[in-house]
mmCIF file of C-alpha atoms and ligand atoms in Angstrom:
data_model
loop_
_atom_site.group_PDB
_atom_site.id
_atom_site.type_symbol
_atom_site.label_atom_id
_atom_site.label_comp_id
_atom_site.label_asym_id
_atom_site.label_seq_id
_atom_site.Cartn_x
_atom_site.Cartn_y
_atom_site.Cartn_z
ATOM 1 C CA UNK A 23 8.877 -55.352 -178.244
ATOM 2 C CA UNK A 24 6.996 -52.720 -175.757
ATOM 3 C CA UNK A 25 7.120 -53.372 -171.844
ATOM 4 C CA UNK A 26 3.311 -53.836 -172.427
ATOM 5 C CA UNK A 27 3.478 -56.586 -175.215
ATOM 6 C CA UNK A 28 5.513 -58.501 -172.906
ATOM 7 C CA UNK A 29 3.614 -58.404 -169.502
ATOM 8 C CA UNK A 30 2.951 -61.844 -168.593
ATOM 9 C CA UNK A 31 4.095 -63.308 -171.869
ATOM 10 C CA UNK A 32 6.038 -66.136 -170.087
ATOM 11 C CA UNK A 33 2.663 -67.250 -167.911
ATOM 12 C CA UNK A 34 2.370 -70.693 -167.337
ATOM 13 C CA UNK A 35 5.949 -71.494 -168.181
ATOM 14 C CA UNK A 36 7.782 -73.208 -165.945
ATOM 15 C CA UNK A 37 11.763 -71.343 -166.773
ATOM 16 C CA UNK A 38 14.901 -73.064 -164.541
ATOM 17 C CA UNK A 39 17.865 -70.670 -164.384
ATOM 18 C CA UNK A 40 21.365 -71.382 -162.811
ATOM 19 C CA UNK A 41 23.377 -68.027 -161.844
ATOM 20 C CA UNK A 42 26.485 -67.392 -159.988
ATOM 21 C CA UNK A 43 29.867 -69.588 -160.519
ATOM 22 C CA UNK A 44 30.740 -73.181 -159.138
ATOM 23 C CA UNK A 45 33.647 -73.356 -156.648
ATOM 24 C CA UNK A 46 35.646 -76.452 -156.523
ATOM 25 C CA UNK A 47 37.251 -77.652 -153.861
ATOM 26 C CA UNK A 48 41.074 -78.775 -153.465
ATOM 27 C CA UNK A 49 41.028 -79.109 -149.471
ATOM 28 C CA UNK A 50 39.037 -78.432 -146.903
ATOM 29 C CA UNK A 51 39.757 -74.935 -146.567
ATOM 30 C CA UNK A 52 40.476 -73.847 -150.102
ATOM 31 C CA UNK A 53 38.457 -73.991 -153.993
ATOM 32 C CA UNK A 54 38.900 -73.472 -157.570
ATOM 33 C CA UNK A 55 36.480 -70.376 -158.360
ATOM 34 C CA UNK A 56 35.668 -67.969 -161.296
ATOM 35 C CA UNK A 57 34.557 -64.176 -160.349
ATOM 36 C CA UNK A 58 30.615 -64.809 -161.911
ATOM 37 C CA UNK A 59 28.470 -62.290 -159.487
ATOM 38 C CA UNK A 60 25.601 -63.910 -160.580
ATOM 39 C CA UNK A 61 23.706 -60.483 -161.489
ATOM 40 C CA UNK A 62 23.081 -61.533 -165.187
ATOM 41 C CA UNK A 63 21.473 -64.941 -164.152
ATOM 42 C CA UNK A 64 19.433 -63.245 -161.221
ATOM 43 C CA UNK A 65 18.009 -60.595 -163.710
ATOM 44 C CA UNK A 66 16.893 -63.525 -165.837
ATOM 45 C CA UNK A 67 15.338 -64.775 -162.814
ATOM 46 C CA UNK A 68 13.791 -61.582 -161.931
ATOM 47 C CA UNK A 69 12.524 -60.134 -165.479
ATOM 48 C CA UNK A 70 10.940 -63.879 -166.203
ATOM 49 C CA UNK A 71 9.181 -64.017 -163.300
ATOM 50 C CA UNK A 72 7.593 -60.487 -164.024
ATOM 51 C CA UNK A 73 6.829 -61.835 -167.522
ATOM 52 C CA UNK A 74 4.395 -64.836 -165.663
ATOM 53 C CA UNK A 75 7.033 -67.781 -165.318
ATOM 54 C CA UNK A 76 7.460 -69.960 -162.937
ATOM 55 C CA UNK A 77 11.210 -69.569 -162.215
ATOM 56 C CA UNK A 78 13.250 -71.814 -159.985
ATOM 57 C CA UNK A 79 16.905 -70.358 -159.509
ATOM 58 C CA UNK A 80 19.725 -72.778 -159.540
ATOM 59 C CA UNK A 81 22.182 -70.243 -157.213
ATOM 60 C CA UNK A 82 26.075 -70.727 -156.997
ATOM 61 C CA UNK A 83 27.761 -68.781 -154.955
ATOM 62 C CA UNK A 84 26.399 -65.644 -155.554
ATOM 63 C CA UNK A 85 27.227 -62.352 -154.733
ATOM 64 C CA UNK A 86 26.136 -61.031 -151.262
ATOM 65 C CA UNK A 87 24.066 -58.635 -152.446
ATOM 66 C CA UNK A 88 22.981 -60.690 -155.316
ATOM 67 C CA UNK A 89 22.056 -62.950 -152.995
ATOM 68 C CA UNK A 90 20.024 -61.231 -151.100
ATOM 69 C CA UNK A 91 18.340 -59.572 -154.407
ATOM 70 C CA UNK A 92 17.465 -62.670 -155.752
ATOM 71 C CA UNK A 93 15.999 -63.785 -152.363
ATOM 72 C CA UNK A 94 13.700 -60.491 -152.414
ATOM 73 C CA UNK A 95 11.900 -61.879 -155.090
ATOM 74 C CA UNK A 96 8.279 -63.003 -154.864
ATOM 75 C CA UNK A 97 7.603 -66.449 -157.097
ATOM 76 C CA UNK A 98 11.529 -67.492 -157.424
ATOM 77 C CA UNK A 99 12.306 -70.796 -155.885
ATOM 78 C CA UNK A 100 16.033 -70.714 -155.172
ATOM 79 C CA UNK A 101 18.452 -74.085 -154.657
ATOM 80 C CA UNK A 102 21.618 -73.326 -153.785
ATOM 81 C CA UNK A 103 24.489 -75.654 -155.298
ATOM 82 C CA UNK A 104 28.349 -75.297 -155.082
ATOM 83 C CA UNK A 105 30.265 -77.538 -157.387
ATOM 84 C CA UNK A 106 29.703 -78.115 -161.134
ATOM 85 C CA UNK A 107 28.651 -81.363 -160.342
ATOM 86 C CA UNK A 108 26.355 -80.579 -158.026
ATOM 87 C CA UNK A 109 24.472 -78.042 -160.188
ATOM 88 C CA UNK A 110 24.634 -80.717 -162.978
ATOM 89 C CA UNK A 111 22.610 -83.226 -160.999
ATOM 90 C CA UNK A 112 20.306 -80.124 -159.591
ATOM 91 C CA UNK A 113 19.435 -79.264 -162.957
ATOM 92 C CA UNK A 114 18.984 -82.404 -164.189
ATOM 93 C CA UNK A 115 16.262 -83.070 -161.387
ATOM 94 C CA UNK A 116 14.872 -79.533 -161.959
ATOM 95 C CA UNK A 117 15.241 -79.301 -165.535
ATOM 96 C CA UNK A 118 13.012 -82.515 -166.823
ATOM 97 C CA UNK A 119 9.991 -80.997 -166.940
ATOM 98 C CA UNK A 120 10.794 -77.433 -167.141
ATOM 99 C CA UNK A 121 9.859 -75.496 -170.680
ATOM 100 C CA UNK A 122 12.969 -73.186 -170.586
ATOM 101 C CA UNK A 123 16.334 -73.713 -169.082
ATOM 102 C CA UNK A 124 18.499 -70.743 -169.168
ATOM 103 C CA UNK A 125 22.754 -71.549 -168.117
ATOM 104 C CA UNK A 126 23.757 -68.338 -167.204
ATOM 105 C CA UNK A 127 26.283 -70.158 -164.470
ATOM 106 C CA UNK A 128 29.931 -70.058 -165.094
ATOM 107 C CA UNK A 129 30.468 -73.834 -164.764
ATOM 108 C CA UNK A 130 34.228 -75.061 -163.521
ATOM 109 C CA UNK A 131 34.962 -76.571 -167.081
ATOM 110 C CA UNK A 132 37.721 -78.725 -164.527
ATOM 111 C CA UNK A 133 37.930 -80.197 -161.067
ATOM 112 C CA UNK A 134 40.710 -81.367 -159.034
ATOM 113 C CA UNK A 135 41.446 -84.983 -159.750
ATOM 114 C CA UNK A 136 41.322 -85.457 -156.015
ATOM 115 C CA UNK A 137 40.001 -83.718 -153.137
ATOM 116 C CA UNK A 138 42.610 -83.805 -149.931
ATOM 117 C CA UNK A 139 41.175 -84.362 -146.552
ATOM 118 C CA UNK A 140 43.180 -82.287 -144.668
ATOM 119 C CA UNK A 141 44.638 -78.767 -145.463
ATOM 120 C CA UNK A 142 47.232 -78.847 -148.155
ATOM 121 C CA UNK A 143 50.868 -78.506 -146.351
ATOM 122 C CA UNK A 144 53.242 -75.820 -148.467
ATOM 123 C CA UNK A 145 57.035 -77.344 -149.016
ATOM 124 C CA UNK A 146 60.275 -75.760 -149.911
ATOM 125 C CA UNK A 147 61.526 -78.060 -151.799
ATOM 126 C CA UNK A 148 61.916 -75.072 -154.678
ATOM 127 C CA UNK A 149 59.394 -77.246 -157.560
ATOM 128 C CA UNK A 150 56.497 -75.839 -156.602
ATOM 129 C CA UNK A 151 52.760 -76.871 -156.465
ATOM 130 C CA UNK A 152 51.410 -79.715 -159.489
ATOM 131 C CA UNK A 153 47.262 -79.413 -159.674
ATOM 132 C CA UNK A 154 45.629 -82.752 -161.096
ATOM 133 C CA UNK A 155 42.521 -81.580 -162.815
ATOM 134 C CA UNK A 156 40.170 -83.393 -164.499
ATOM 135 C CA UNK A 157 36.966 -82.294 -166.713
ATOM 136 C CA UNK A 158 33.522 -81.914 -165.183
ATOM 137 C CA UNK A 159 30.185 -82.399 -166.530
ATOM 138 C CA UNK A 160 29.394 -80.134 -169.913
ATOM 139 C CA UNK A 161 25.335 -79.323 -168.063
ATOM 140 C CA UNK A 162 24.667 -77.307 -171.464
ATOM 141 C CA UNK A 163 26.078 -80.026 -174.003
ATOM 142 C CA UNK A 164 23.804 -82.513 -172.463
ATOM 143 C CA UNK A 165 20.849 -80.545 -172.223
ATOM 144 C CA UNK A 166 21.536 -79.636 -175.727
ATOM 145 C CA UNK A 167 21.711 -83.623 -176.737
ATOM 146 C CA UNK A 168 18.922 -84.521 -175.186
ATOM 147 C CA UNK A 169 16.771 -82.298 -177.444
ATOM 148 C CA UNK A 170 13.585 -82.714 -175.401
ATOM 149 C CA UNK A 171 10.558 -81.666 -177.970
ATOM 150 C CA UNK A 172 9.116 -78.143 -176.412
ATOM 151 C CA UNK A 173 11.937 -77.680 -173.756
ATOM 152 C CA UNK A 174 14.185 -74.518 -174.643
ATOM 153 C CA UNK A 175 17.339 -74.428 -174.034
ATOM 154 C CA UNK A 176 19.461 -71.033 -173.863
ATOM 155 C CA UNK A 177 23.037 -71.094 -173.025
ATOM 156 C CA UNK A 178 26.084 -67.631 -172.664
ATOM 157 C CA UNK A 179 29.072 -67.621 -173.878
ATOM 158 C CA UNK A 180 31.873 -65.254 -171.957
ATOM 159 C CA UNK A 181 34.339 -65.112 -174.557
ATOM 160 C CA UNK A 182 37.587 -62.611 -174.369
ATOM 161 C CA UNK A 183 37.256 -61.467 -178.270
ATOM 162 C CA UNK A 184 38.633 -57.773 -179.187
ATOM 163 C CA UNK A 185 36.244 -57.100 -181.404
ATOM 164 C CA UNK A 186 31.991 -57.840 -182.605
ATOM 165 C CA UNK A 187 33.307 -59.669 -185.473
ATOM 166 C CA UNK A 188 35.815 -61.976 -183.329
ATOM 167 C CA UNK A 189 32.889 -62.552 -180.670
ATOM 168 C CA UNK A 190 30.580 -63.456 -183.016
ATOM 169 C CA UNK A 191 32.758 -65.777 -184.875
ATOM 170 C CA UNK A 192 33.479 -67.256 -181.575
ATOM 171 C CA UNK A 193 30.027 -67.697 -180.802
ATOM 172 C CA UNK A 194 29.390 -69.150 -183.540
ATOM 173 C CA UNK A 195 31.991 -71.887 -183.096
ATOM 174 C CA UNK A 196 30.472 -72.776 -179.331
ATOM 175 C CA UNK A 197 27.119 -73.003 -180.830
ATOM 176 C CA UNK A 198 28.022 -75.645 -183.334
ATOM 177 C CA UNK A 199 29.587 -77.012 -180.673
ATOM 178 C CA UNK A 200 27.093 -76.801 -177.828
ATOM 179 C CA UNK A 201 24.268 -77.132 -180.121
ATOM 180 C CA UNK A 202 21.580 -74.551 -177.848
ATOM 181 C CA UNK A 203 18.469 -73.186 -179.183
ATOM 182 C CA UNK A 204 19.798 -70.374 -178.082
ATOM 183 C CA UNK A 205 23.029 -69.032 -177.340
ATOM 184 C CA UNK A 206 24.384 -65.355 -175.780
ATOM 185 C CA UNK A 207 27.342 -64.176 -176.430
ATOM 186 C CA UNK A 208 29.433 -61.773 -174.009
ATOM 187 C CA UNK A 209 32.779 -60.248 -174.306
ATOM 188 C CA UNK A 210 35.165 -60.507 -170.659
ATOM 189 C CA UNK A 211 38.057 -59.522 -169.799
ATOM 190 C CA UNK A 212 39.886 -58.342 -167.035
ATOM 191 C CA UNK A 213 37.905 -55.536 -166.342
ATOM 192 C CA UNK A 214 34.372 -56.388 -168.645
ATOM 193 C CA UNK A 215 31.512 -58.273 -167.959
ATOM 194 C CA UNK A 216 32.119 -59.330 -164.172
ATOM 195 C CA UNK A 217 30.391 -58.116 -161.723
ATOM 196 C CA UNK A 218 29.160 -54.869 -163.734
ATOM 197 C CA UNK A 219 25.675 -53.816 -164.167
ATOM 198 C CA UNK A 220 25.544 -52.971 -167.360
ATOM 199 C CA UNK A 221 26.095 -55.396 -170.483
ATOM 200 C CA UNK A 222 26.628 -55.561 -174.103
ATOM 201 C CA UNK A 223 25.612 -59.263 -175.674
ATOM 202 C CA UNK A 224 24.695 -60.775 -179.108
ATOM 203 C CA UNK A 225 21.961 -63.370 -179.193
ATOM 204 C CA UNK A 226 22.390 -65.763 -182.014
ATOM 205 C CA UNK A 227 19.927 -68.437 -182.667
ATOM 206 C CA UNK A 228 21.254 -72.186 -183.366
ATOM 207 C CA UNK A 229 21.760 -71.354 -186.736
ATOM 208 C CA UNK A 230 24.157 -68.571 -185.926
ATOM 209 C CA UNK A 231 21.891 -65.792 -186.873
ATOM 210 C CA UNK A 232 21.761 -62.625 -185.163
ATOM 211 C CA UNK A 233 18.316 -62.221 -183.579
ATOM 212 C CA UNK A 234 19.281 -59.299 -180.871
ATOM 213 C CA UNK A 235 22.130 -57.386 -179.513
ATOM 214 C CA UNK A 236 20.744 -55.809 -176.474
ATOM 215 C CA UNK A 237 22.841 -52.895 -175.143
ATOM 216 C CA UNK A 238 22.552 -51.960 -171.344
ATOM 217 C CA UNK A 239 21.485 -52.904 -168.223
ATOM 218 C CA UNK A 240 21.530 -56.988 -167.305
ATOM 219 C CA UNK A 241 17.728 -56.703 -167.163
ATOM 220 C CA UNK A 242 17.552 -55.379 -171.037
ATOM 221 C CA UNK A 243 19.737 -58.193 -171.746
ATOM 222 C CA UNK A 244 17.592 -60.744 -169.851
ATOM 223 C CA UNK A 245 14.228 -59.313 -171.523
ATOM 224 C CA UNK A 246 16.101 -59.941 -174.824
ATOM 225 C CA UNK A 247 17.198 -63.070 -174.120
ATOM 226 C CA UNK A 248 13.231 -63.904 -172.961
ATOM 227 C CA UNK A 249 12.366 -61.909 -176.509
ATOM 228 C CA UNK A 250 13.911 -64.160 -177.989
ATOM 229 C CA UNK A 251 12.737 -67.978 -176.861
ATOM 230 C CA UNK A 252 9.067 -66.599 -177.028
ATOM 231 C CA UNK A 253 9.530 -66.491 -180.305
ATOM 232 C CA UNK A 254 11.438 -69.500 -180.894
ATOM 233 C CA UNK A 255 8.030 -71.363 -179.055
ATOM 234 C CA UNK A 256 5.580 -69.434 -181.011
ATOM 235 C CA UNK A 257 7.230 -70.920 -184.261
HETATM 236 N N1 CTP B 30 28.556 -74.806 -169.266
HETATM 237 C C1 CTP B 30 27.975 -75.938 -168.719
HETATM 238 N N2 CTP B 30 28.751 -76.889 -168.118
HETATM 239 C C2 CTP B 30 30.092 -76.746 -168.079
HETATM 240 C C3 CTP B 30 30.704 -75.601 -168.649
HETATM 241 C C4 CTP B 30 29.896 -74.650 -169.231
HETATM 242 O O1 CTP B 30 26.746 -76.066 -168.778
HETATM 243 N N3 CTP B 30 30.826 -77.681 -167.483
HETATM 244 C C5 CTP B 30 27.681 -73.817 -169.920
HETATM 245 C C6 CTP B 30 27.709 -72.418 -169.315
HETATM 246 O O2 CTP B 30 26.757 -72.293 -168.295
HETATM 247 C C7 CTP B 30 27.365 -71.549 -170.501
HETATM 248 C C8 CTP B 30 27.921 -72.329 -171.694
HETATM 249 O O3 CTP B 30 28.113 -73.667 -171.244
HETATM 250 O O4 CTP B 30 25.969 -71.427 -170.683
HETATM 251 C C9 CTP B 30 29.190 -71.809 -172.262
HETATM 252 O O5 CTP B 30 30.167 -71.694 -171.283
HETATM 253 P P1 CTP B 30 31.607 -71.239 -171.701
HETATM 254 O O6 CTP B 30 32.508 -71.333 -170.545
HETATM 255 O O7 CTP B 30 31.506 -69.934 -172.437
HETATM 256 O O8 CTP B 30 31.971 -72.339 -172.823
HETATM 257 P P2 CTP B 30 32.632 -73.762 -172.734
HETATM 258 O O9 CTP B 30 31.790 -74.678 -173.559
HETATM 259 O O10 CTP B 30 32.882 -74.173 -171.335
HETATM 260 O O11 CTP B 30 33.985 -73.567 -173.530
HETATM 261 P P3 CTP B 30 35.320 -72.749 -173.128
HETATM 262 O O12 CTP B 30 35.235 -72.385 -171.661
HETATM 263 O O13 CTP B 30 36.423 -73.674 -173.467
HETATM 264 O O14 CTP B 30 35.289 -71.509 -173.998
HETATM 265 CA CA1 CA B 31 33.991 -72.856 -169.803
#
């Protein structure tokens, strides 16, 4: 699709996007975190508000200068959240009546069982340090089963695979779990996908097909992404 096909294709739509990565806490002073900039979910933000949407940004913990991209842009509402929880409940209030919601957040998939009041005191007793965690809310699963008619919903998958054939066939497994309209697929690792500003992603569409694999910078991926649920609501 040409840059001028797609001006303003998204007008009228009302698109919530969450970005960045939950941090949850242990003690007052310390958090269980993921290294999510938040650059792919921003450039979501960013390309569908030049496309005409409405876009509120469900932010956590971005990147400084993320951060202060995303708050450079005109017609993106941004809510800030921290935990997983807390972005579960903001998208649930944000998400009812919105025609497209886009998880690009990494999500803590687990939470400290408890949260200490006061900073956690080191010992030397030689056995080390025993974390309790326990699972948080799965914010794409239940978006997902609540299968509101004419509300989109598109969901990543970071997935360390070696190759296009293991990523898709990973993929393909989270969509039948996860069961998105949409799903993106992303190879990480150690070095990949964090952070960088370029990107290399399949789309696959709840069927498992391959509708796009958009090669370069976060913004080509987003438009691709975008590409891809206006067709899914012209069908
Ligand atoms: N996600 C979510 N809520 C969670 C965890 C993940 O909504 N508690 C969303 C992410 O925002 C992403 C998608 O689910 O859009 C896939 O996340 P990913 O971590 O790749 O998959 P998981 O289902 O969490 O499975 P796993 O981490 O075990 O691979
Ligand atoms: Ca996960």
């Amino acid at each position: 699709v040409g840059s001028a096909q797609r001006e303003r294709d998204l007008e009228g739509a009302h698109i919530v996007v969450t970005a960045g990565g939950t941090r949850e806490p242990l003690d007052p002073v310390r958090f269980l975190g993921n290294r999510s900039s938040g650059k792919q979910g921003v450039a979501v933000a960013r390309t569908a508000a030049q496309r005409g949407a409405q876009v509120t940004l469900i932010a956590a913990h971005l990147d400084t200068d993320v951060a202060a991209a995303a708050s450079a842009l005109a017609d993106v509402v941004i809510v800030p959240v921290g935990t997983a929880a807390e972005l579960a409940e903001t998208v649930e209030r944000h998400g009812v009546h919105a025609d497209v919601v886009v998880m690009a957040a990494a999500v803590a998939d687990y939470r400290p069982a408890s949260v200490s009041e006061s900073k956690i005191k080191k010992d030397d007793t030689g056995d080390g340090l025993t974390l309790r965690l326990e699972r948080t809310p799965d914010v794409l699963a239940a978006l997902a089963a609540a299968a509101v008619p004419g509300r989109t919903i598109v969901g990543f998958a970071a997935e360390t695979a070696a190759d296009r054939d293991a990523l898709l066939a990973l993929g393909r497994t989270k969509m039948a779990r996860k069961g998105a309209d949409i799903l993106v697929l992303n190879a990480v690792g150690w070095t990949l996908g964090f952070g960088a500003d370029d990107n290399a992603a399949i789309v696959i569409d709840r069927e498992g097909g391959v509708v796009a694999e958009p090669v370069g910078s976060k913004d080509d991926v987003a438009h691709a992404l975008l590409d891809a649920v206006v067709a899914l609501r012209a069908r």
